[in-house]
mmCIF file of C-alpha atoms and ligand atoms in Angstrom:
data_model
loop_
_atom_site.group_PDB
_atom_site.id
_atom_site.type_symbol
_atom_site.label_atom_id
_atom_site.label_comp_id
_atom_site.label_asym_id
_atom_site.label_seq_id
_atom_site.Cartn_x
_atom_site.Cartn_y
_atom_site.Cartn_z
ATOM 1 C CA MET A 266 -59.719 -43.530 41.620
ATOM 2 C CA ALA A 267 -61.317 -44.385 44.742
ATOM 3 C CA THR A 268 -60.071 -47.990 44.401
ATOM 4 C CA ARG A 269 -56.798 -46.941 43.175
ATOM 5 C CA TYR A 270 -56.278 -44.565 45.989
ATOM 6 C CA GLN A 271 -56.940 -47.248 48.576
ATOM 7 C CA LEU A 272 -54.730 -49.734 46.991
ATOM 8 C CA ALA A 273 -51.672 -47.846 45.867
ATOM 9 C CA PRO A 274 -50.354 -47.015 49.470
ATOM 10 C CA THR A 275 -51.741 -50.353 50.941
ATOM 11 C CA LEU A 276 -50.841 -53.297 48.567
ATOM 12 C CA LYS A 277 -53.310 -55.823 49.991
ATOM 13 C CA ARG A 278 -50.927 -58.549 48.797
ATOM 14 C CA LEU A 279 -52.834 -61.730 47.988
ATOM 15 C CA ALA A 280 -49.722 -63.872 48.283
ATOM 16 C CA ARG A 281 -51.416 -67.225 48.894
ATOM 17 C CA VAL A 282 -54.896 -67.517 47.883
ATOM 18 C CA SER A 283 -57.084 -70.317 49.270
ATOM 19 C CA ALA A 284 -59.939 -71.055 46.886
ATOM 20 C CA GLU A 285 -62.409 -73.662 47.571
ATOM 21 C CA LEU A 286 -63.305 -75.639 44.303
ATOM 22 C CA SER A 287 -65.614 -78.023 45.612
ATOM 23 C CA SER A 288 -67.821 -78.416 42.580
ATOM 24 C CA LYS A 289 -66.319 -81.495 40.908
ATOM 25 C CA THR A 290 -68.396 -81.426 37.690
ATOM 26 C CA SER A 291 -67.748 -82.563 34.228
ATOM 27 C CA THR A 292 -65.526 -79.878 32.284
ATOM 28 C CA GLN A 293 -66.865 -81.085 28.889
ATOM 29 C CA SER A 294 -70.133 -78.755 28.751
ATOM 30 C CA SER A 295 -68.209 -75.759 30.066
ATOM 31 C CA PHE A 296 -65.385 -75.993 27.468
ATOM 32 C CA ALA A 297 -67.946 -76.223 24.567
ATOM 33 C CA ARG A 298 -69.901 -73.363 25.940
ATOM 34 C CA SER A 299 -66.564 -71.292 25.996
ATOM 35 C CA ALA A 300 -65.512 -72.517 22.538
ATOM 36 C CA ARG A 301 -68.760 -71.417 21.052
ATOM 37 C CA CYS A 302 -68.498 -67.927 22.610
ATOM 38 C CA PHE A 303 -65.080 -67.318 21.167
ATOM 39 C CA THR A 304 -66.060 -68.865 17.810
ATOM 40 C CA THR A 305 -68.927 -66.489 17.170
ATOM 41 C CA SER A 306 -67.126 -63.286 18.003
ATOM 42 C CA ARG A 307 -63.637 -63.997 16.900
ATOM 43 C CA SER A 308 -63.085 -61.954 13.775
ATOM 44 C CA ARG A 309 -64.511 -58.786 15.224
ATOM 45 C CA LEU A 310 -62.485 -59.210 18.563
ATOM 46 C CA LEU A 311 -59.299 -59.580 16.610
ATOM 47 C CA HIS A 312 -59.821 -56.642 14.515
ATOM 48 C CA GLN A 313 -60.672 -54.395 17.676
ATOM 49 C CA THR A 314 -57.495 -55.756 19.496
ATOM 50 C CA VAL A 315 -55.132 -54.809 16.753
ATOM 51 C CA SER A 316 -56.496 -51.275 16.442
ATOM 52 C CA VAL A 317 -56.831 -50.751 20.121
ATOM 53 C CA ARG A 318 -53.320 -52.077 21.040
ATOM 54 C CA SER A 319 -51.280 -50.448 18.277
ATOM 55 C CA ARG A 320 -52.075 -47.012 19.552
ATOM 56 C CA GLN A 321 -49.879 -45.282 22.190
ATOM 57 C CA ALA A 322 -51.989 -43.802 25.228
ATOM 58 C CA ASP A 323 -51.941 -40.275 26.251
ATOM 59 C CA PHE A 324 -50.494 -39.915 29.756
ATOM 60 C CA THR A 325 -53.314 -40.171 32.321
ATOM 61 C CA SER A 326 -52.151 -36.946 34.019
ATOM 62 C CA THR A 327 -52.373 -35.206 30.790
ATOM 63 C CA LYS A 328 -55.747 -36.485 30.013
ATOM 64 C CA TYR A 329 -57.024 -35.643 33.594
ATOM 65 C CA PRO A 330 -55.071 -32.565 34.415
ATOM 66 C CA GLU A 331 -57.548 -32.136 37.632
ATOM 67 C CA ILE A 332 -55.805 -35.100 39.181
ATOM 68 C CA LYS A 333 -52.737 -33.907 41.110
ATOM 69 C CA ARG A 334 -49.750 -35.669 42.534
ATOM 70 C CA ASN A 335 -49.794 -35.702 46.230
ATOM 71 C CA ASP A 336 -46.570 -34.077 47.104
ATOM 72 C CA ARG A 337 -46.309 -35.776 50.395
ATOM 73 C CA PHE A 338 -45.000 -38.765 48.476
ATOM 74 C CA ALA A 339 -41.380 -38.628 48.036
ATOM 75 C CA ARG A 340 -39.595 -38.745 44.656
ATOM 76 C CA LEU A 341 -37.336 -41.793 43.916
ATOM 77 C CA THR A 342 -33.589 -41.483 44.350
ATOM 78 C CA GLU A 343 -30.733 -43.613 43.675
ATOM 79 C CA ASP A 344 -30.602 -44.719 47.497
ATOM 80 C CA HIS A 345 -34.033 -46.103 47.107
ATOM 81 C CA VAL A 346 -33.126 -47.983 44.058
ATOM 82 C CA ALA A 347 -29.824 -49.349 45.674
ATOM 83 C CA TYR A 348 -31.997 -50.687 48.629
ATOM 84 C CA PHE A 349 -34.286 -52.416 46.367
ATOM 85 C CA ARG A 350 -31.446 -53.884 44.274
ATOM 86 C CA GLY A 351 -29.838 -55.062 47.531
ATOM 87 C CA LEU A 352 -33.146 -56.753 48.321
ATOM 88 C CA LEU A 353 -34.253 -58.305 45.032
ATOM 89 C CA GLY A 354 -30.884 -58.589 43.395
ATOM 90 C CA SER A 355 -29.508 -56.876 40.069
ATOM 91 C CA GLY A 356 -31.381 -59.297 37.609
ATOM 92 C CA SER A 357 -34.605 -58.435 35.987
ATOM 93 C CA ALA A 358 -36.553 -58.317 39.254
ATOM 94 C CA VAL A 359 -35.843 -54.644 39.253
ATOM 95 C CA ILE A 360 -36.519 -52.376 36.126
ATOM 96 C CA ASP A 361 -34.873 -49.169 36.951
ATOM 97 C CA GLY A 362 -35.647 -46.127 34.895
ATOM 98 C CA VAL A 363 -34.284 -43.856 37.859
ATOM 99 C CA THR A 364 -30.630 -44.343 37.558
ATOM 100 C CA SER A 365 -30.652 -45.335 33.918
ATOM 101 C CA ASP A 366 -32.141 -43.916 30.731
ATOM 102 C CA SER A 367 -31.892 -47.194 28.862
ATOM 103 C CA ALA A 368 -35.016 -48.735 30.594
ATOM 104 C CA VAL A 369 -37.585 -46.584 28.873
ATOM 105 C CA ASP A 370 -38.963 -49.265 26.546
ATOM 106 C CA ASP A 371 -38.667 -51.860 29.478
ATOM 107 C CA LEU A 372 -40.944 -49.759 31.555
ATOM 108 C CA GLU A 373 -43.695 -48.993 28.988
ATOM 109 C CA PRO A 374 -45.567 -52.285 29.327
ATOM 110 C CA PHE A 375 -45.959 -51.780 33.079
ATOM 111 C CA ASN A 376 -47.054 -48.130 32.563
ATOM 112 C CA SER A 377 -49.878 -48.919 29.979
ATOM 113 C CA ASP A 378 -52.968 -50.821 30.623
ATOM 114 C CA TRP A 379 -54.377 -53.419 28.272
ATOM 115 C CA MET A 380 -56.770 -51.012 26.401
ATOM 116 C CA ARG A 381 -54.054 -48.424 26.064
ATOM 117 C CA LYS A 382 -56.480 -45.875 27.790
ATOM 118 C CA TYR A 383 -54.177 -45.044 30.766
ATOM 119 C CA ARG A 384 -50.569 -44.507 31.011
ATOM 120 C CA GLY A 385 -48.360 -43.594 33.886
ATOM 121 C CA HIS A 386 -44.936 -42.203 34.564
ATOM 122 C CA CYS A 387 -43.499 -44.964 36.681
ATOM 123 C CA GLN A 388 -39.715 -45.202 36.884
ATOM 124 C CA LEU A 389 -39.169 -48.319 38.895
ATOM 125 C CA VAL A 390 -40.819 -51.845 38.501
ATOM 126 C CA LEU A 391 -40.228 -54.241 41.379
ATOM 127 C CA LYS A 392 -40.998 -58.121 40.972
ATOM 128 C CA PRO A 393 -40.745 -59.664 44.442
ATOM 129 C CA GLY A 394 -40.316 -63.325 44.756
ATOM 130 C CA SER A 395 -41.735 -64.176 48.090
ATOM 131 C CA THR A 396 -44.000 -62.841 50.778
ATOM 132 C CA ASP A 397 -41.036 -61.762 52.746
ATOM 133 C CA ASP A 398 -39.936 -59.645 49.711
ATOM 134 C CA VAL A 399 -43.282 -57.909 49.622
ATOM 135 C CA SER A 400 -43.213 -57.227 53.262
ATOM 136 C CA LYS A 401 -39.771 -55.718 53.078
ATOM 137 C CA ILE A 402 -40.722 -53.506 50.071
ATOM 138 C CA LEU A 403 -43.799 -52.207 51.796
ATOM 139 C CA LYS A 404 -42.198 -51.498 55.166
ATOM 140 C CA TYR A 405 -39.366 -49.451 53.214
ATOM 141 C CA CYS A 406 -41.913 -47.677 51.035
ATOM 142 C CA ASN A 407 -44.043 -46.875 54.084
ATOM 143 C CA GLU A 408 -41.181 -45.573 56.010
ATOM 144 C CA ASN A 409 -39.943 -43.513 53.039
ATOM 145 C CA ILE A 410 -43.450 -42.370 51.857
ATOM 146 C CA LEU A 411 -43.172 -43.893 48.383
ATOM 147 C CA ALA A 412 -46.395 -44.605 46.558
ATOM 148 C CA VAL A 413 -46.942 -47.965 45.045
ATOM 149 C CA VAL A 414 -49.389 -49.734 42.689
ATOM 150 C CA PRO A 415 -49.852 -53.602 42.737
ATOM 151 C CA GLN A 416 -49.964 -55.080 39.368
ATOM 152 C CA GLY A 417 -51.111 -58.640 38.316
ATOM 153 C CA GLY A 418 -51.601 -59.570 34.689
ATOM 154 C CA ASN A 419 -52.398 -55.915 33.768
ATOM 155 C CA THR A 420 -55.448 -57.060 31.961
ATOM 156 C CA GLY A 421 -57.851 -54.941 33.991
ATOM 157 C CA LEU A 422 -59.854 -52.639 31.939
ATOM 158 C CA VAL A 423 -60.415 -49.644 34.369
ATOM 159 C CA GLY A 424 -56.616 -48.440 34.923
ATOM 160 C CA GLY A 425 -56.464 -49.856 38.448
ATOM 161 C CA SER A 426 -53.214 -51.706 37.727
ATOM 162 C CA VAL A 427 -51.037 -48.888 36.212
ATOM 163 C CA PRO A 428 -49.656 -45.783 37.872
ATOM 164 C CA VAL A 429 -50.803 -42.287 37.238
ATOM 165 C CA PHE A 430 -47.641 -40.503 38.318
ATOM 166 C CA ASP A 431 -44.424 -42.036 39.445
ATOM 167 C CA GLU A 432 -45.756 -44.786 41.770
ATOM 168 C CA ILE A 433 -43.585 -47.786 41.995
ATOM 169 C CA VAL A 434 -45.199 -50.797 40.248
ATOM 170 C CA ILE A 435 -44.972 -53.934 42.170
ATOM 171 C CA ASN A 436 -45.633 -56.582 39.745
ATOM 172 C CA MET A 437 -46.442 -60.155 41.049
ATOM 173 C CA SER A 438 -45.411 -62.135 37.902
ATOM 174 C CA ARG A 439 -42.577 -63.922 39.821
ATOM 175 C CA MET A 440 -44.845 -65.362 42.620
ATOM 176 C CA ASN A 441 -46.601 -67.656 40.309
ATOM 177 C CA GLN A 442 -46.679 -70.979 41.933
ATOM 178 C CA ILE A 443 -49.458 -73.568 42.641
ATOM 179 C CA ILE A 444 -48.620 -74.418 46.296
ATOM 180 C CA ASN A 445 -51.053 -77.161 47.173
ATOM 181 C CA PHE A 446 -54.056 -79.005 46.087
ATOM 182 C CA ASP A 447 -56.099 -81.326 48.179
ATOM 183 C CA GLU A 448 -57.888 -83.732 46.207
ATOM 184 C CA VAL A 449 -60.188 -84.887 48.741
ATOM 185 C CA GLY A 450 -61.506 -81.410 49.996
ATOM 186 C CA GLY A 451 -61.146 -79.796 46.751
ATOM 187 C CA THR A 452 -59.030 -76.892 48.287
ATOM 188 C CA LEU A 453 -56.310 -75.205 46.180
ATOM 189 C CA VAL A 454 -53.599 -72.835 47.415
ATOM 190 C CA VAL A 455 -51.777 -70.546 45.130
ATOM 191 C CA ASP A 456 -49.526 -67.646 44.760
ATOM 192 C CA ALA A 457 -51.244 -64.336 44.030
ATOM 193 C CA GLY A 458 -49.283 -64.148 40.722
ATOM 194 C CA CYS A 459 -50.342 -67.504 39.511
ATOM 195 C CA ILE A 460 -52.034 -67.153 35.869
ATOM 196 C CA LEU A 461 -55.544 -68.092 35.948
ATOM 197 C CA GLU A 462 -55.250 -70.527 32.863
ATOM 198 C CA VAL A 463 -52.311 -72.414 34.666
ATOM 199 C CA ALA A 464 -54.454 -72.858 37.752
ATOM 200 C CA ASP A 465 -57.463 -73.922 35.602
ATOM 201 C CA GLN A 466 -55.372 -76.583 33.376
ATOM 202 C CA PHE A 467 -53.936 -77.953 36.668
ATOM 203 C CA LEU A 468 -57.249 -78.512 38.019
ATOM 204 C CA ALA A 469 -58.627 -79.974 34.909
ATOM 205 C CA SER A 470 -55.849 -82.596 34.990
ATOM 206 C CA LYS A 471 -57.124 -83.548 38.454
ATOM 207 C CA GLY A 472 -60.810 -83.642 37.259
ATOM 208 C CA TYR A 473 -61.706 -80.467 38.820
ATOM 209 C CA ILE A 474 -62.636 -76.968 37.489
ATOM 210 C CA PHE A 475 -61.681 -73.422 38.537
ATOM 211 C CA PRO A 476 -64.967 -71.634 39.294
ATOM 212 C CA LEU A 477 -63.760 -68.531 36.963
ATOM 213 C CA ASP A 478 -62.992 -68.372 33.212
ATOM 214 C CA LEU A 479 -62.561 -65.257 31.263
ATOM 215 C CA GLY A 480 -61.024 -63.975 28.035
ATOM 216 C CA ALA A 481 -57.917 -62.797 29.623
ATOM 217 C CA LYS A 482 -57.196 -66.035 31.417
ATOM 218 C CA GLY A 483 -53.826 -66.629 29.734
ATOM 219 C CA SER A 484 -52.584 -63.256 31.483
ATOM 220 C CA CYS A 485 -54.482 -62.517 34.294
ATOM 221 C CA GLN A 486 -53.378 -63.722 37.812
ATOM 222 C CA ILE A 487 -55.353 -65.012 40.676
ATOM 223 C CA GLY A 488 -54.632 -61.993 42.837
ATOM 224 C CA GLY A 489 -55.899 -59.589 40.219
ATOM 225 C CA ASN A 490 -58.904 -61.772 39.746
ATOM 226 C CA LEU A 491 -59.745 -61.628 43.509
ATOM 227 C CA SER A 492 -58.895 -58.053 43.724
ATOM 228 C CA THR A 493 -61.415 -57.282 41.073
ATOM 229 C CA ASN A 494 -63.756 -60.020 42.230
ATOM 230 C CA ALA A 495 -63.835 -61.006 38.560
ATOM 231 C CA GLY A 496 -67.002 -62.231 37.063
ATOM 232 C CA GLY A 497 -66.525 -64.053 33.763
ATOM 233 C CA LEU A 498 -68.043 -67.134 31.990
ATOM 234 C CA ARG A 499 -68.715 -69.267 34.989
ATOM 235 C CA LEU A 500 -70.249 -66.521 37.296
ATOM 236 C CA LEU A 501 -73.919 -67.840 37.067
ATOM 237 C CA ARG A 502 -72.955 -71.358 37.718
ATOM 238 C CA TYR A 503 -70.537 -71.066 40.505
ATOM 239 C CA GLY A 504 -71.324 -67.539 41.937
ATOM 240 C CA SER A 505 -69.078 -64.716 42.953
ATOM 241 C CA LEU A 506 -65.370 -65.503 43.270
ATOM 242 C CA HIS A 507 -65.065 -64.131 46.667
ATOM 243 C CA GLY A 508 -67.436 -66.773 47.960
ATOM 244 C CA SER A 509 -65.053 -69.445 46.786
ATOM 245 C CA VAL A 510 -62.072 -68.001 48.821
ATOM 246 C CA LEU A 511 -61.434 -69.489 52.173
ATOM 247 C CA GLY A 512 -58.421 -67.199 53.037
ATOM 248 C CA ILE A 513 -55.793 -64.951 51.903
ATOM 249 C CA GLU A 514 -52.335 -64.140 53.074
ATOM 250 C CA ALA A 515 -51.895 -60.425 52.944
ATOM 251 C CA VAL A 516 -49.221 -57.969 53.601
ATOM 252 C CA LEU A 517 -50.267 -54.738 55.417
ATOM 253 C CA PRO A 518 -48.886 -51.186 54.427
ATOM 254 C CA ASP A 519 -46.335 -51.095 56.891
ATOM 255 C CA GLY A 520 -44.943 -54.427 56.019
HETATM 256 C C1 FAD B 38 -60.090 -59.904 26.840
HETATM 257 C C2 FAD B 38 -60.551 -59.609 28.397
HETATM 258 C C3 FAD B 38 -61.660 -60.177 28.848
HETATM 259 C C4 FAD B 38 -61.993 -59.975 30.182
HETATM 260 N N1 FAD B 38 -63.163 -60.485 30.672
HETATM 261 C C5 FAD B 38 -63.475 -60.198 31.935
HETATM 262 C C6 FAD B 38 -64.699 -60.929 32.544
HETATM 263 O O1 FAD B 38 -65.364 -61.625 31.750
HETATM 264 N N2 FAD B 38 -65.054 -60.594 33.659
HETATM 265 C C7 FAD B 38 -64.327 -59.763 34.364
HETATM 266 O O2 FAD B 38 -64.716 -59.307 35.623
HETATM 267 N N3 FAD B 38 -63.248 -59.001 34.131
HETATM 268 C C8 FAD B 38 -62.926 -59.352 32.722
HETATM 269 N N4 FAD B 38 -61.767 -58.711 32.322
HETATM 270 C C9 FAD B 38 -61.029 -57.750 33.048
HETATM 271 C C10 FAD B 38 -59.648 -58.436 33.893
HETATM 272 O O3 FAD B 38 -59.021 -59.459 33.267
HETATM 273 C C11 FAD B 38 -60.071 -58.915 35.216
HETATM 274 O O4 FAD B 38 -60.392 -57.866 36.003
HETATM 275 C C12 FAD B 38 -59.014 -59.636 35.804
HETATM 276 O O5 FAD B 38 -59.508 -60.193 37.166
HETATM 277 C C13 FAD B 38 -57.785 -58.783 36.135
HETATM 278 O O6 FAD B 38 -56.772 -59.597 36.699
HETATM 279 P P1 FAD B 38 -55.245 -59.123 36.480
HETATM 280 O O7 FAD B 38 -54.076 -60.071 37.024
HETATM 281 O O8 FAD B 38 -54.905 -58.739 35.081
HETATM 282 O O9 FAD B 38 -55.172 -57.707 37.418
HETATM 283 P P2 FAD B 38 -54.566 -56.360 37.146
HETATM 284 O O10 FAD B 38 -55.353 -55.919 35.909
HETATM 285 O O11 FAD B 38 -53.127 -56.442 37.103
HETATM 286 O O12 FAD B 38 -55.037 -55.666 38.354
HETATM 287 C C14 FAD B 38 -56.302 -55.238 38.575
HETATM 288 C C15 FAD B 38 -56.563 -54.700 40.092
HETATM 289 O O13 FAD B 38 -56.003 -55.561 41.117
HETATM 290 C C16 FAD B 38 -55.039 -54.978 41.700
HETATM 291 N N5 FAD B 38 -53.918 -56.196 42.059
HETATM 292 C C17 FAD B 38 -53.468 -57.009 41.311
HETATM 293 N N6 FAD B 38 -52.952 -58.030 41.758
HETATM 294 C C18 FAD B 38 -53.068 -57.686 43.340
HETATM 295 C C19 FAD B 38 -52.538 -58.235 44.332
HETATM 296 N N7 FAD B 38 -51.884 -59.423 44.462
HETATM 297 N N8 FAD B 38 -52.848 -57.740 45.684
HETATM 298 C C20 FAD B 38 -53.662 -56.787 45.615
HETATM 299 N N9 FAD B 38 -54.110 -56.040 44.458
HETATM 300 C C21 FAD B 38 -53.800 -56.614 43.413
HETATM 301 C C22 FAD B 38 -54.394 -53.931 40.902
HETATM 302 O O14 FAD B 38 -53.742 -53.032 41.634
HETATM 303 C C23 FAD B 38 -55.574 -53.342 40.150
HETATM 304 O O15 FAD B 38 -56.170 -52.475 40.964
HETATM 305 C C24 FAD B 38 -61.326 -58.950 31.017
HETATM 306 C C25 FAD B 38 -60.106 -58.276 30.388
HETATM 307 C C26 FAD B 38 -59.740 -58.608 29.214
HETATM 308 C C27 FAD B 38 -58.606 -58.011 28.703
#
């Protein structure tokens, strides 16, 4: 909870992450090692995946009744939703369960974690498309005392990416671009919502390797990876992910 508590009101947005990828090594042996890991455990993992994912989680607030919603935080109203629609447009960048009952199914994937262990009551998902959007969202939430939770690929295993109560989910999936790669210096600049596997394949096409690889790479995002300082299969070879970061562009709680 401590991590969640810090992050929910602050959204340390990792909009553009500079990761130094200086080790230009042969990718062949790493890929061979990864393939071996998956092959030996495949059937058991698939079985577990099916049984875990098919069950619906209890609400976190029901499982842990001792955790209370902080009533200092405001409840969402139609006016709040209207502001966010004005900012992000009326398309899929806003999933609104506040003014509409038909969004219940659409909200469910953002309310539940990958393991189906935690489940929140979020009624509003926002998908910013730029740093400016994130800045305006946080400024507004700060002024109106609305709680938020940042969400990347939602593959985290400890419930940090999903709400407990009615926090607004700020989902980074629209900010998914590779901004720049310096082939001489080996420096990559990406949006926080860039999928790890996309960045990894991009670098492989240039003869480089991303210093992180893990089973959720097809869904997890660089922002989530850095937020959790993910370890994964290449940790022993390349060290802590934070050690590869040259800088981040972050939005502070007040926007
Ligand atoms: C099959 C599988 C294998 C895995 N293997 C590993 C492994 O080997 N090593 C390992 O360390 N983990 C592993 N994980 C856990 C998980 O994939 C990692 O923690 C991953 O880094 C989470 O990234 P994400 O984008 O899914 O983040 P999310 O789960 O969406 O979020 C994780 C945390 O980061 C915060 N966050 C996300 N994006 C931002 C942002 N832009 N700004 C600020 N905060 C943000 C969220 O609020 C949350 O607290 C695995 C998970 C699965 C399902």
